[in-house]
Short mmCIF file of C-alpha atoms in Angstrom, two decimals:
data_model
loop_
_atom_site.label_atom_id
_atom_site.label_comp_id
_atom_site.label_asym_id
_atom_site.label_seq_id
_atom_site.Cartn_x
_atom_site.Cartn_y
_atom_site.Cartn_z
CA GLY A 1324 0.09 -0.08 -0.03
CA ALA A 1325 0.80 3.60 -0.11
CA VAL A 1326 3.44 4.59 2.26
CA VAL A 1327 4.61 8.17 3.51
CA SER A 1328 7.73 8.56 5.46
CA GLN A 1329 8.09 11.54 7.80
CA HIS A 1330 11.46 12.62 9.26
CA PRO A 1331 12.10 13.06 12.33
CA SER A 1332 9.55 11.64 14.29
CA TRP A 1333 10.56 13.94 17.17
CA VAL A 1334 12.95 17.12 17.63
CA ILE A 1335 13.89 19.49 20.20
CA CYS A 1336 15.16 22.76 19.26
CA LYS A 1337 16.04 25.94 21.12
CA SER A 1338 14.03 29.09 20.78
CA GLY A 1339 14.78 31.14 17.82
CA THR A 1340 16.20 28.36 15.51
CA SER A 1341 14.74 26.73 12.72
CA VAL A 1342 13.51 23.02 12.20
CA LYS A 1343 12.94 21.25 8.86
CA ILE A 1344 10.58 18.29 8.62
CA GLU A 1345 10.54 16.07 5.79
CA CYS A 1346 7.61 14.28 4.19
CA ARG A 1347 8.24 12.02 1.29
CA SER A 1348 6.06 9.59 -0.48
CA LEU A 1349 7.78 5.99 -1.06
CA ASP A 1350 5.81 4.19 -3.66
CA PHE A 1351 3.52 6.83 -5.38
CA GLN A 1352 3.62 10.39 -6.80
CA ALA A 1353 2.21 12.85 -4.45
CA THR A 1354 0.56 15.47 -6.68
CA THR A 1355 -0.90 17.27 -3.42
CA MET A 1356 0.56 17.30 0.06
CA PHE A 1357 -0.99 18.57 3.06
CA TRP A 1358 0.36 20.04 6.31
CA TYR A 1359 -1.41 19.59 9.78
CA ARG A 1360 -0.75 20.26 13.39
CA GLN A 1361 -2.35 18.61 16.37
CA PHE A 1362 -2.68 19.72 19.86
CA PRO A 1363 -3.05 17.26 22.67
CA LYS A 1364 -6.53 15.43 22.46
CA GLN A 1365 -7.58 17.68 19.39
CA SER A 1366 -8.12 16.81 16.03
CA LEU A 1367 -5.72 17.41 13.21
CA MET A 1368 -5.73 21.26 11.87
CA LEU A 1369 -4.85 21.77 8.34
CA MET A 1370 -2.05 24.45 8.01
CA ALA A 1371 -1.51 24.30 4.16
CA THR A 1372 -1.89 22.55 1.11
CA SER A 1373 0.98 22.13 -1.23
CA ASN A 1374 0.99 21.06 -5.03
CA GLU A 1375 4.23 19.92 -6.59
CA GLY A 1376 5.88 22.78 -8.30
CA SER A 1377 3.57 25.64 -7.02
CA LYS A 1378 3.57 27.75 -4.06
CA ALA A 1379 1.46 26.53 -0.96
CA THR A 1380 -1.65 27.42 0.03
CA TYR A 1381 -2.08 28.38 3.76
CA GLU A 1382 -5.30 28.26 6.07
CA GLN A 1383 -6.19 31.34 7.58
CA GLY A 1384 -4.45 32.38 10.74
CA VAL A 1385 -1.25 30.44 9.39
CA GLU A 1386 1.71 32.62 8.81
CA LYS A 1387 3.35 31.53 5.53
CA ASP A 1388 6.93 33.15 6.52
CA LYS A 1389 7.10 31.16 9.75
CA PHE A 1390 5.97 27.75 8.16
CA LEU A 1391 7.73 27.66 5.01
CA ILE A 1392 6.48 24.61 3.00
CA ASN A 1393 8.30 23.51 -0.39
CA HIS A 1394 7.11 20.94 -2.41
CA ALA A 1395 9.73 20.69 -5.31
CA SER A 1396 9.15 17.20 -6.31
CA LEU A 1397 6.43 14.70 -6.53
CA THR A 1398 7.69 12.71 -3.76
CA LEU A 1399 8.97 15.11 -1.44
CA SER A 1400 7.63 18.21 0.46
CA THR A 1401 9.36 19.95 3.67
CA LEU A 1402 7.92 22.17 6.10
CA THR A 1403 10.23 24.45 7.84
CA VAL A 1404 9.35 26.17 11.31
CA THR A 1405 11.60 29.42 11.27
CA SER A 1406 12.32 31.26 14.31
CA ALA A 1407 10.69 28.66 16.48
CA HIS A 1408 9.06 29.73 19.87
CA PRO A 1409 7.59 27.60 22.65
CA GLU A 1410 4.10 27.98 21.29
CA ASP A 1411 5.20 26.12 18.06
CA SER A 1412 5.54 23.16 20.19
CA SER A 1413 3.23 20.64 18.59
CA PHE A 1414 2.61 17.57 16.72
CA TYR A 1415 3.00 18.15 12.98
CA ILE A 1416 1.61 15.46 10.64
CA CYS A 1417 1.78 15.63 6.76
CA SER A 1418 -0.30 13.69 4.47
CA ALA A 1419 -0.05 12.97 0.66
CA TYR A 1420 -2.50 12.45 -2.16
CA GLY A 1421 -1.85 11.64 -5.74
CA GLN A 1422 -1.47 9.05 -8.47
CA GLY A 1423 -1.02 5.55 -7.17
CA GLY A 1424 -2.56 6.49 -3.84
CA GLY A 1425 -5.99 5.72 -5.11
CA TYR A 1426 -8.57 7.15 -2.73
CA GLY A 1427 -6.13 7.27 -0.14
CA TYR A 1428 -5.02 10.38 1.89
CA THR A 1429 -1.90 8.64 3.52
CA PHE A 1430 -0.59 10.17 6.48
CA GLY A 1431 3.00 10.29 7.53
CA SER A 1432 3.79 9.04 11.33
CA GLY A 1433 4.19 12.78 12.56
CA THR A 1434 6.83 14.66 14.22
CA ARG A 1435 6.95 15.84 17.62
CA LEU A 1436 8.42 19.26 18.02
CA THR A 1437 9.59 20.88 21.26
CA VAL A 1438 10.88 24.10 21.58
CA VAL A 1439 12.72 24.77 24.63
CA LYS B 14 -20.33 25.01 6.76
CA ASN B 15 -19.09 21.72 6.29
CA GLN B 16 -18.68 20.06 9.56
CA VAL B 17 -17.97 16.44 11.15
CA GLU B 18 -19.35 15.52 14.62
CA GLN B 19 -18.30 12.44 16.60
CA SER B 20 -19.84 10.71 19.28
CA PRO B 21 -18.94 9.86 21.82
CA GLN B 22 -15.71 12.01 22.71
CA SER B 23 -14.31 9.05 24.65
CA LEU B 24 -15.51 5.66 26.10
CA ILE B 25 -13.82 2.97 28.31
CA ILE B 26 -14.86 -0.72 27.11
CA LEU B 27 -13.70 -4.10 28.49
CA GLU B 28 -11.41 -6.19 26.15
CA GLY B 29 -13.62 -8.71 24.43
CA LYS B 30 -16.66 -6.29 23.95
CA ASN B 31 -17.92 -4.39 21.11
CA CYS B 32 -18.69 -0.81 20.75
CA THR B 33 -19.90 1.56 18.16
CA LEU B 34 -18.51 4.83 17.28
CA GLN B 35 -20.76 7.75 15.65
CA CYS B 36 -20.28 10.24 12.72
CA ASN B 37 -22.66 12.76 11.59
CA TYR B 38 -21.72 15.35 8.68
CA THR B 39 -23.08 18.41 7.10
CA VAL B 40 -20.28 18.24 4.22
CA SER B 41 -21.75 18.72 0.72
CA PRO B 42 -21.07 17.91 -1.87
CA PHE B 43 -19.92 14.67 -0.25
CA SER B 44 -17.33 12.71 -2.07
CA ASN B 45 -16.18 10.27 0.47
CA LEU B 46 -15.87 9.29 4.05
CA ARG B 47 -13.11 7.53 5.93
CA TRP B 48 -12.29 6.29 9.34
CA TYR B 49 -8.68 6.43 10.70
CA LYS B 50 -7.25 5.17 13.70
CA GLN B 51 -4.56 7.15 15.38
CA ASP B 52 -2.49 5.83 18.10
CA THR B 53 -1.03 8.32 20.57
CA GLY B 54 2.10 10.12 18.92
CA ARG B 55 1.61 8.50 15.66
CA GLY B 56 -0.21 9.49 12.57
CA PRO B 57 -3.51 8.29 11.40
CA VAL B 58 -3.96 4.94 9.62
CA SER B 59 -6.65 4.42 7.26
CA LEU B 60 -9.41 1.70 8.32
CA THR B 61 -12.08 2.26 5.66
CA ILE B 62 -12.87 4.46 2.74
CA MET B 63 -16.85 4.66 1.60
CA THR B 64 -18.19 6.28 -1.24
CA PHE B 65 -21.87 7.67 -1.10
CA SER B 66 -23.07 4.35 -3.11
CA GLU B 67 -21.63 2.18 -0.34
CA ASN B 68 -23.34 1.46 2.84
CA THR B 69 -20.96 -0.85 4.66
CA LYS B 70 -17.35 -1.81 4.60
CA SER B 71 -15.18 -4.09 6.98
CA ASN B 72 -11.67 -4.27 7.66
CA GLY B 73 -11.06 -7.21 10.01
CA ARG B 74 -12.86 -6.57 13.32
CA TYR B 75 -13.60 -3.22 12.43
CA THR B 76 -17.11 -2.38 10.39
CA ALA B 77 -18.13 1.06 9.03
CA THR B 78 -21.62 1.95 7.88
CA LEU B 79 -22.55 4.68 5.86
CA ASP B 80 -26.27 6.29 5.66
CA ALA B 81 -25.73 9.08 3.02
CA ASP B 82 -29.47 10.25 3.20
CA THR B 83 -29.40 11.08 6.64
CA LYS B 84 -25.61 11.82 6.55
CA GLN B 85 -24.69 9.54 9.24
CA SER B 86 -21.65 6.71 9.80
CA SER B 87 -20.74 4.55 12.34
CA LEU B 88 -17.90 2.41 13.16
CA HIS B 89 -18.21 -1.00 14.82
CA ILE B 90 -15.26 -2.46 16.65
CA THR B 91 -16.08 -6.36 17.45
CA ALA B 92 -14.18 -8.20 20.35
CA SER B 93 -12.35 -5.45 21.30
CA GLN B 94 -8.58 -5.67 22.01
CA LEU B 95 -6.03 -3.75 24.05
CA SER B 96 -4.44 -2.63 20.98
CA ASP B 97 -7.54 -1.12 19.94
CA SER B 98 -7.08 1.55 22.48
CA ALA B 99 -6.66 4.66 20.01
CA SER B 100 -8.47 7.70 18.79
CA TYR B 101 -10.88 7.10 15.99
CA ILE B 102 -11.34 9.77 13.44
CA CYS B 103 -13.94 10.33 11.03
CA VAL B 104 -12.90 12.22 7.95
CA VAL B 105 -15.06 13.22 5.05
CA SER B 106 -14.06 14.44 1.72
CA VAL B 107 -15.73 17.30 -0.27
CA GLN B 108 -16.13 16.87 -3.74
CA ALA B 109 -13.64 19.22 -6.06
CA ALA B 110 -12.32 21.00 -2.80
CA GLY B 111 -8.98 20.75 -3.74
CA ASN B 112 -8.99 17.63 -2.29
CA LYS B 113 -9.19 19.08 1.39
CA LEU B 114 -10.42 16.80 3.99
CA THR B 115 -12.98 17.60 6.80
CA PHE B 116 -12.11 15.92 10.22
CA GLY B 117 -14.39 15.20 12.86
CA GLY B 118 -12.91 15.78 16.68
CA GLY B 119 -12.28 12.07 17.31
CA THR B 120 -13.29 9.38 19.82
CA ARG B 121 -10.93 8.29 22.19
CA VAL B 122 -11.50 4.63 22.73
CA LEU B 123 -9.68 2.96 25.93
CA VAL B 124 -9.97 -1.02 26.11
CA LYS B 125 -9.38 -2.12 29.65
CA PRO B 126 -8.34 -5.73 30.47
#
């Protein structure tokens, strides 16, 4: 079945630094990738949608200059949290949709970001 | 406004027992409905996917139903196991909405021995 690899699974960084999270579709081409964040005991909140080769579309309230998304190829999207603050600490999850994925939106395993 | 409501928010069941989770949605136009299982600290894993023409789909001990007329879905877990402890999320896809998904708030299931 469709597999999405997300890396790293957890990361701790200092305030003010930047962190990059990678999301790879391993066995299909992801024409669209979604980035979510999830707070404890809450459901996933869509941050942005990215289509390969074009700029990401951000949801209302999400700062595009803070959460940089790159989707340069059909198998890789990255989310960079710039100038991280403790309030950015959260669980970030990517999801890939595309050819070979069928109906399925396949999710990555998530990244736990802790900013200290 | 497209919404997906799940109930209950949480439940505790004894190992071996059955349980049913509910999902009501107001999403339109409807494309498909999915149930995901999310273990703590992990990404969601697909259990079932149903289009409007399907009214039941099974995946092992998980059986989902869909009533597109009443816009209701349920997920039935049979003979629960400790490993079924997780959040179960109902997700509805909107037709021609950039492939976006609308998420329910999830039901947290705890299976006790």
